[in-house]
mmCIF file of C-alpha atoms in Angstrom:
data_model
loop_
_atom_site.group_PDB
_atom_site.id
_atom_site.type_symbol
_atom_site.label_atom_id
_atom_site.label_comp_id
_atom_site.label_asym_id
_atom_site.label_seq_id
_atom_site.Cartn_x
_atom_site.Cartn_y
_atom_site.Cartn_z
ATOM 1 C CA UNK A 942 84.377 35.330 130.670
ATOM 2 C CA UNK A 943 80.732 36.720 131.271
ATOM 3 C CA UNK A 944 78.537 37.075 128.180
ATOM 4 C CA UNK A 945 74.977 38.419 127.868
ATOM 5 C CA UNK A 946 72.123 37.752 125.651
ATOM 6 C CA UNK A 947 70.921 40.035 123.126
ATOM 7 C CA UNK A 948 67.825 39.722 120.783
ATOM 8 C CA UNK A 949 68.885 40.721 117.451
ATOM 9 C CA UNK A 950 67.009 40.328 113.786
ATOM 10 C CA UNK A 951 68.092 38.739 110.638
ATOM 11 C CA UNK A 952 66.535 38.471 107.209
ATOM 12 C CA UNK A 953 65.561 34.667 106.141
ATOM 13 C CA UNK A 954 64.079 33.241 103.183
ATOM 14 C CA UNK A 955 60.246 31.866 103.722
ATOM 15 C CA UNK A 956 58.181 30.195 100.884
ATOM 16 C CA UNK A 957 54.412 30.250 100.469
ATOM 17 C CA UNK A 958 52.914 29.021 97.425
ATOM 18 C CA UNK A 959 55.881 28.639 95.627
ATOM 19 C CA UNK A 960 56.972 32.257 95.994
ATOM 20 C CA UNK A 961 59.954 32.990 98.189
ATOM 21 C CA UNK A 962 60.724 36.330 100.103
ATOM 22 C CA UNK A 963 62.858 37.344 102.864
ATOM 23 C CA UNK A 964 61.166 37.918 106.145
ATOM 24 C CA UNK A 965 62.994 39.060 109.522
ATOM 25 C CA UNK A 966 63.480 36.388 112.225
ATOM 26 C CA UNK A 967 64.369 37.275 115.460
ATOM 27 C CA UNK A 968 67.259 34.879 117.298
ATOM 28 C CA UNK A 969 69.264 35.100 120.640
ATOM 29 C CA UNK A 970 73.086 35.626 120.576
ATOM 30 C CA UNK A 971 75.322 35.333 123.640
ATOM 31 C CA UNK A 972 77.778 38.171 123.280
ATOM 32 C CA UNK A 973 80.897 38.718 125.830
ATOM 33 C CA UNK A 974 80.546 41.616 128.285
ATOM 34 C CA UNK A 975 83.905 43.660 128.634
ATOM 35 C CA UNK A 976 85.604 44.028 131.770
ATOM 36 C CA UNK A 977 84.919 47.324 134.033
ATOM 37 C CA UNK A 978 87.160 50.118 132.778
ATOM 38 C CA UNK A 979 88.322 51.082 136.496
ATOM 39 C CA UNK A 980 90.806 53.921 135.066
ATOM 40 C CA UNK A 981 87.715 55.629 133.615
ATOM 41 C CA UNK A 982 85.371 54.735 136.533
ATOM 42 C CA UNK A 983 88.300 56.456 139.001
ATOM 43 C CA UNK A 984 88.624 59.350 136.363
ATOM 44 C CA UNK A 985 85.054 60.036 136.485
ATOM 45 C CA UNK A 986 84.847 60.010 140.114
ATOM 46 C CA UNK A 987 87.657 62.354 140.224
ATOM 47 C CA UNK A 988 86.097 64.876 138.008
ATOM 48 C CA UNK A 989 82.754 64.512 139.904
ATOM 49 C CA UNK A 990 84.556 65.522 142.952
ATOM 50 C CA UNK A 991 86.275 68.321 141.462
ATOM 51 C CA UNK A 992 82.920 69.561 140.140
ATOM 52 C CA UNK A 993 81.254 69.330 143.487
ATOM 53 C CA UNK A 994 84.253 71.054 145.054
ATOM 54 C CA UNK A 995 83.962 73.827 142.439
ATOM 55 C CA UNK A 996 80.149 74.383 142.992
ATOM 56 C CA UNK A 997 80.674 74.545 146.692
ATOM 57 C CA UNK A 998 83.572 77.028 146.067
ATOM 58 C CA UNK A 999 81.239 79.281 143.953
ATOM 59 C CA UNK A 1000 78.790 79.371 146.552
ATOM 60 C CA UNK A 1001 80.888 79.945 149.394
ATOM 61 C CA UNK A 1002 83.005 82.844 147.605
ATOM 62 C CA UNK A 1003 79.438 84.558 145.826
ATOM 63 C CA UNK A 1004 78.156 84.545 149.513
ATOM 64 C CA UNK A 1005 81.486 86.060 151.170
ATOM 65 C CA UNK A 1006 81.901 88.616 148.486
ATOM 66 C CA UNK A 1007 78.549 89.594 147.968
ATOM 67 C CA UNK A 1008 78.084 90.143 151.729
ATOM 68 C CA UNK A 1009 81.393 92.442 151.576
ATOM 69 C CA UNK A 1010 80.056 94.303 148.742
ATOM 70 C CA UNK A 1011 76.692 95.153 150.345
ATOM 71 C CA UNK A 1012 78.463 96.621 153.052
ATOM 72 C CA UNK A 1013 79.272 99.674 150.742
ATOM 73 C CA UNK A 1014 75.470 100.161 150.031
ATOM 74 C CA UNK A 1015 75.190 98.592 146.655
ATOM 75 C CA UNK A 1016 72.121 96.914 146.070
ATOM 76 C CA UNK A 1017 71.955 93.224 147.006
ATOM 77 C CA UNK A 1018 71.252 91.807 143.249
ATOM 78 C CA UNK A 1019 74.037 93.914 141.926
ATOM 79 C CA UNK A 1020 76.677 93.023 144.941
ATOM 80 C CA UNK A 1021 75.955 89.206 144.323
ATOM 81 C CA UNK A 1022 76.054 89.330 140.551
ATOM 82 C CA UNK A 1023 79.087 91.196 140.775
ATOM 83 C CA UNK A 1024 80.697 88.828 143.333
ATOM 84 C CA UNK A 1025 80.188 85.744 140.913
ATOM 85 C CA UNK A 1026 82.750 87.412 138.362
ATOM 86 C CA UNK A 1027 85.473 86.667 140.784
ATOM 87 C CA UNK A 1028 84.769 83.091 140.893
ATOM 88 C CA UNK A 1029 84.000 82.740 137.395
ATOM 89 C CA UNK A 1030 86.839 84.319 136.248
ATOM 90 C CA UNK A 1031 89.440 81.883 137.045
ATOM 91 C CA UNK A 1032 86.734 79.063 136.201
ATOM 92 C CA UNK A 1033 86.879 80.161 132.683
ATOM 93 C CA UNK A 1034 90.143 80.290 132.490
ATOM 94 C CA UNK A 1035 90.370 76.350 133.897
ATOM 95 C CA UNK A 1036 87.825 75.606 130.897
ATOM 96 C CA UNK A 1037 90.658 77.177 128.634
ATOM 97 C CA UNK A 1038 93.116 75.125 129.983
ATOM 98 C CA UNK A 1039 91.182 72.032 129.626
ATOM 99 C CA UNK A 1040 90.908 73.010 125.476
ATOM 100 C CA UNK A 1041 94.643 73.603 125.472
ATOM 101 C CA UNK A 1042 95.599 70.754 127.609
ATOM 102 C CA UNK A 1043 97.620 69.294 124.563
ATOM 103 C CA UNK A 1044 99.453 72.709 123.929
ATOM 104 C CA UNK A 1045 102.033 73.583 126.426
ATOM 105 C CA UNK A 1046 102.633 77.060 124.734
ATOM 106 C CA UNK A 1047 98.816 77.844 124.614
ATOM 107 C CA UNK A 1048 98.059 76.417 127.943
ATOM 108 C CA UNK A 1049 100.518 79.232 129.619
ATOM 109 C CA UNK A 1050 98.261 82.339 129.200
ATOM 110 C CA UNK A 1051 95.081 80.813 130.558
ATOM 111 C CA UNK A 1052 96.755 79.024 133.608
ATOM 112 C CA UNK A 1053 98.385 82.300 134.817
ATOM 113 C CA UNK A 1054 95.233 84.386 134.102
ATOM 114 C CA UNK A 1055 93.314 81.620 136.226
ATOM 115 C CA UNK A 1056 95.932 82.077 138.942
ATOM 116 C CA UNK A 1057 95.610 85.896 139.214
ATOM 117 C CA UNK A 1058 91.740 85.434 139.177
ATOM 118 C CA UNK A 1059 92.002 83.115 141.863
ATOM 119 C CA UNK A 1060 94.271 85.384 143.927
ATOM 120 C CA UNK A 1061 91.729 88.112 143.692
ATOM 121 C CA UNK A 1062 89.218 85.921 144.710
ATOM 122 C CA UNK A 1063 90.982 84.533 147.866
ATOM 123 C CA UNK A 1064 92.123 87.840 148.700
ATOM 124 C CA UNK A 1065 88.365 89.347 148.412
ATOM 125 C CA UNK A 1066 87.069 86.308 150.775
ATOM 126 C CA UNK A 1067 90.114 87.126 153.336
ATOM 127 C CA UNK A 1068 88.930 90.766 153.308
ATOM 128 C CA UNK A 1069 85.726 89.843 154.236
ATOM 129 C CA UNK A 1070 86.528 87.554 156.989
ATOM 130 C CA UNK A 1071 88.379 90.210 158.780
ATOM 131 C CA UNK A 1072 85.895 92.819 158.277
ATOM 132 C CA UNK A 1073 83.221 90.550 159.413
ATOM 133 C CA UNK A 1074 85.772 89.768 162.770
ATOM 134 C CA UNK A 1075 86.341 86.365 161.453
ATOM 135 C CA UNK A 1076 89.610 86.162 159.744
ATOM 136 C CA UNK A 1077 90.034 82.374 160.382
ATOM 137 C CA UNK A 1078 86.700 81.790 158.489
ATOM 138 C CA UNK A 1079 88.056 84.051 155.657
ATOM 139 C CA UNK A 1080 91.274 82.218 155.514
ATOM 140 C CA UNK A 1081 89.555 78.868 155.434
ATOM 141 C CA UNK A 1082 87.398 80.109 152.759
ATOM 142 C CA UNK A 1083 90.171 81.351 150.504
ATOM 143 C CA UNK A 1084 92.055 77.738 151.166
ATOM 144 C CA UNK A 1085 89.038 76.055 149.698
ATOM 145 C CA UNK A 1086 89.002 77.828 146.484
ATOM 146 C CA UNK A 1087 92.780 77.119 146.126
ATOM 147 C CA UNK A 1088 92.239 73.613 147.150
ATOM 148 C CA UNK A 1089 89.570 73.445 144.167
ATOM 149 C CA UNK A 1090 91.838 74.812 141.891
ATOM 150 C CA UNK A 1091 94.690 72.658 142.881
ATOM 151 C CA UNK A 1092 92.525 69.184 142.420
ATOM 152 C CA UNK A 1093 91.288 70.399 139.161
ATOM 153 C CA UNK A 1094 95.250 71.098 138.146
ATOM 154 C CA UNK A 1095 96.221 67.476 139.119
ATOM 155 C CA UNK A 1096 93.354 65.977 137.287
ATOM 156 C CA UNK A 1097 94.265 68.057 134.194
ATOM 157 C CA UNK A 1098 97.538 66.961 134.309
ATOM 158 C CA UNK A 1099 96.758 63.568 134.590
ATOM 159 C CA UNK A 1100 94.415 63.710 131.818
ATOM 160 C CA UNK A 1101 96.565 65.584 129.349
ATOM 161 C CA UNK A 1102 99.041 62.983 127.655
ATOM 162 C CA UNK A 1103 102.290 64.637 126.847
ATOM 163 C CA UNK A 1104 103.017 64.789 122.906
ATOM 164 C CA UNK A 1105 106.639 64.268 121.689
ATOM 165 C CA UNK A 1106 108.282 67.436 120.159
ATOM 166 C CA UNK A 1107 107.641 66.424 116.447
ATOM 167 C CA UNK A 1108 104.159 65.455 116.959
ATOM 168 C CA UNK A 1109 103.954 68.647 118.694
ATOM 169 C CA UNK A 1110 105.168 70.338 115.607
ATOM 170 C CA UNK A 1111 102.803 68.703 113.516
ATOM 171 C CA UNK A 1112 99.580 69.533 115.358
ATOM 172 C CA UNK A 1113 100.768 73.210 115.438
ATOM 173 C CA UNK A 1114 101.195 73.248 111.684
ATOM 174 C CA UNK A 1115 97.896 71.394 111.244
ATOM 175 C CA UNK A 1116 96.273 73.923 113.660
ATOM 176 C CA UNK A 1117 97.640 76.947 111.646
ATOM 177 C CA UNK A 1118 96.689 75.321 108.266
ATOM 178 C CA UNK A 1119 93.052 75.249 109.477
ATOM 179 C CA UNK A 1120 93.185 78.674 111.306
ATOM 180 C CA UNK A 1121 94.291 79.920 108.132
ATOM 181 C CA UNK A 1122 91.352 78.530 106.314
ATOM 182 C CA UNK A 1123 89.047 80.345 108.963
ATOM 183 C CA UNK A 1124 90.813 83.434 108.687
ATOM 184 C CA UNK A 1125 90.958 83.531 104.752
ATOM 185 C CA UNK A 1126 87.274 82.517 104.852
ATOM 186 C CA UNK A 1127 86.169 85.532 107.023
ATOM 187 C CA UNK A 1128 88.422 87.854 105.096
ATOM 188 C CA UNK A 1129 86.964 86.882 101.745
ATOM 189 C CA UNK A 1130 83.346 87.504 103.332
ATOM 190 C CA UNK A 1131 84.434 90.789 104.344
ATOM 191 C CA UNK A 1132 85.848 91.890 101.005
ATOM 192 C CA UNK A 1133 82.547 90.843 99.319
ATOM 193 C CA UNK A 1134 80.788 92.960 101.470
ATOM 194 C CA UNK A 1135 82.977 96.138 101.106
ATOM 195 C CA UNK A 1136 83.179 95.429 97.255
ATOM 196 C CA UNK A 1137 79.338 95.221 96.863
ATOM 197 C CA UNK A 1138 79.115 98.384 98.987
ATOM 198 C CA UNK A 1139 81.703 100.177 96.794
ATOM 199 C CA UNK A 1140 79.685 99.046 93.730
ATOM 200 C CA UNK A 1141 76.567 100.241 95.079
ATOM 201 C CA UNK A 1142 78.153 103.778 95.871
ATOM 202 C CA UNK A 1143 79.457 103.534 92.358
ATOM 203 C CA UNK A 1144 76.125 103.036 90.817
ATOM 204 C CA UNK A 1145 74.484 105.480 92.874
ATOM 205 C CA UNK A 1146 77.138 108.250 91.982
ATOM 206 C CA UNK A 1147 76.825 107.439 88.265
ATOM 207 C CA UNK A 1148 75.147 110.229 86.436
ATOM 208 C CA UNK A 1149 71.464 108.878 85.778
ATOM 209 C CA UNK A 1150 69.894 109.675 82.330
ATOM 210 C CA UNK A 1151 67.419 112.093 81.971
ATOM 211 C CA UNK A 1152 64.025 110.608 83.326
ATOM 212 C CA UNK A 1153 62.103 112.390 80.440
ATOM 213 C CA UNK A 1154 63.924 112.767 77.405
ATOM 214 C CA UNK A 1155 62.990 114.732 74.447
ATOM 215 C CA UNK A 1156 61.542 112.813 71.722
ATOM 216 C CA UNK A 1157 63.911 112.335 68.887
ATOM 217 C CA UNK A 1158 63.480 114.453 65.541
ATOM 218 C CA UNK A 1159 61.737 112.588 63.209
ATOM 219 C CA UNK A 1160 63.116 111.456 60.103
ATOM 220 C CA UNK A 1161 61.850 111.174 56.807
ATOM 221 C CA UNK A 1162 61.857 107.418 56.413
ATOM 222 C CA UNK A 1163 60.855 106.867 60.227
ATOM 223 C CA UNK A 1164 57.675 104.825 60.377
ATOM 224 C CA UNK A 1165 56.965 106.536 63.905
ATOM 225 C CA UNK A 1166 58.040 109.876 64.603
ATOM 226 C CA UNK A 1167 57.433 109.178 68.506
ATOM 227 C CA UNK A 1168 59.918 106.326 68.807
ATOM 228 C CA UNK A 1169 62.577 107.697 71.525
ATOM 229 C CA UNK A 1170 66.196 107.048 71.808
ATOM 230 C CA UNK A 1171 66.960 104.628 74.521
ATOM 231 C CA UNK A 1172 69.979 105.601 76.761
ATOM 232 C CA UNK A 1173 72.801 102.969 76.480
ATOM 233 C CA UNK A 1174 72.918 100.406 79.662
ATOM 234 C CA UNK A 1175 75.576 101.514 82.190
ATOM 235 C CA UNK A 1176 78.234 98.877 83.212
ATOM 236 C CA UNK A 1177 80.146 98.657 86.178
ATOM 237 C CA UNK A 1178 83.686 99.106 86.730
ATOM 238 C CA UNK A 1179 83.750 95.326 87.261
ATOM 239 C CA UNK A 1180 81.762 94.359 84.455
ATOM 240 C CA UNK A 1181 83.628 96.405 82.176
ATOM 241 C CA UNK A 1182 87.269 94.790 83.293
ATOM 242 C CA UNK A 1183 85.884 91.329 82.911
ATOM 243 C CA UNK A 1184 84.753 92.303 79.444
ATOM 244 C CA UNK A 1185 88.190 93.548 78.469
ATOM 245 C CA UNK A 1186 89.920 90.743 80.067
ATOM 246 C CA UNK A 1187 87.558 88.382 77.714
ATOM 247 C CA UNK A 1188 88.491 90.171 74.772
ATOM 248 C CA UNK A 1189 92.033 89.482 75.382
ATOM 249 C CA UNK A 1190 93.234 92.704 76.798
ATOM 250 C CA UNK A 1191 95.880 92.241 79.252
ATOM 251 C CA UNK A 1192 97.780 95.605 79.516
ATOM 252 C CA UNK A 1193 96.309 97.512 82.568
ATOM 253 C CA UNK A 1194 96.240 100.883 80.856
ATOM 254 C CA UNK A 1195 94.458 99.589 77.872
ATOM 255 C CA UNK A 1196 92.101 97.699 80.114
ATOM 256 C CA UNK A 1197 91.591 101.280 81.992
ATOM 257 C CA UNK A 1198 91.119 103.355 78.631
ATOM 258 C CA UNK A 1199 88.334 100.828 77.545
ATOM 259 C CA UNK A 1200 86.698 100.864 81.100
ATOM 260 C CA UNK A 1201 86.621 104.594 80.695
ATOM 261 C CA UNK A 1202 85.162 104.712 77.431
ATOM 262 C CA UNK A 1203 82.688 102.030 78.197
ATOM 263 C CA UNK A 1204 81.441 104.083 81.468
ATOM 264 C CA UNK A 1205 82.101 107.572 79.867
ATOM 265 C CA UNK A 1206 84.179 108.716 82.798
ATOM 266 C CA UNK A 1207 87.912 108.245 84.180
ATOM 267 C CA UNK A 1208 88.131 104.854 85.609
ATOM 268 C CA UNK A 1209 90.033 104.714 88.886
ATOM 269 C CA UNK A 1210 93.573 102.858 88.105
ATOM 270 C CA UNK A 1211 93.579 101.259 91.864
ATOM 271 C CA UNK A 1212 90.315 99.786 90.925
ATOM 272 C CA UNK A 1213 91.027 98.611 87.602
ATOM 273 C CA UNK A 1214 94.152 97.031 88.945
ATOM 274 C CA UNK A 1215 92.403 95.072 91.936
ATOM 275 C CA UNK A 1216 89.804 93.707 89.563
ATOM 276 C CA UNK A 1217 92.969 92.610 87.282
ATOM 277 C CA UNK A 1218 94.695 91.020 89.843
ATOM 278 C CA UNK A 1219 91.370 89.174 90.898
ATOM 279 C CA UNK A 1220 90.940 87.639 87.325
ATOM 280 C CA UNK A 1221 94.573 86.654 86.987
ATOM 281 C CA UNK A 1222 94.303 84.792 90.373
ATOM 282 C CA UNK A 1223 91.318 82.916 89.348
ATOM 283 C CA UNK A 1224 92.773 82.198 85.731
#
């Protein structure tokens, strides 16, 4: 068994003048060297070959299709930028295949879409070879794209360990639970924004008090005849419903009547009922 020497540190007691403290001390340790993981090395090499092949295919396809589009009097930057879409389309689908490699149901759509994009890419390369009076070269370029896609599919099938039926169902259930949590979080944020806008609109449409009220009639016992009567503080529908709830009211009609009296106007029944449902859910 092969070993290697590693330098490590440890705390040791050291005494000076009768006082002992912990200090660090370096020491050498022989640790075993694990054997080479040839499976991982071979897989890494295969992925490197696939990546290099995909790079060559992108350059070849972009060059061929870009030259084909330039023949239609399109500006070169625009033509070559559009040409990359043919290759990038099926390569994005390949990335989605990799992410869904443990789910046979989810991998079908990106794989089918990838085949469609690949067919379009190969057809465009062949058309360019035909127009350039070199159909054989166009067919070879199309075969290169198909070969890169085939190599990737083989590596993906080798890497994706199949799951048994029960484990697959367990994964689907857990994915659904997490997805539901994410969806509910987004819905709650959306409802909060809508509710805030609704409250702002209600506050804006609410009748505001007179900015310059007339002074109150002085009374005989009033110490200061210039004191003004302050208008009551307006409450929102949500606050009024919560006050009624905290006061023990549970009947929707009674709560709506209380909210109408608190705001000085008829409260919308739907809004009152929605706030009551929220309070019941949080109780």
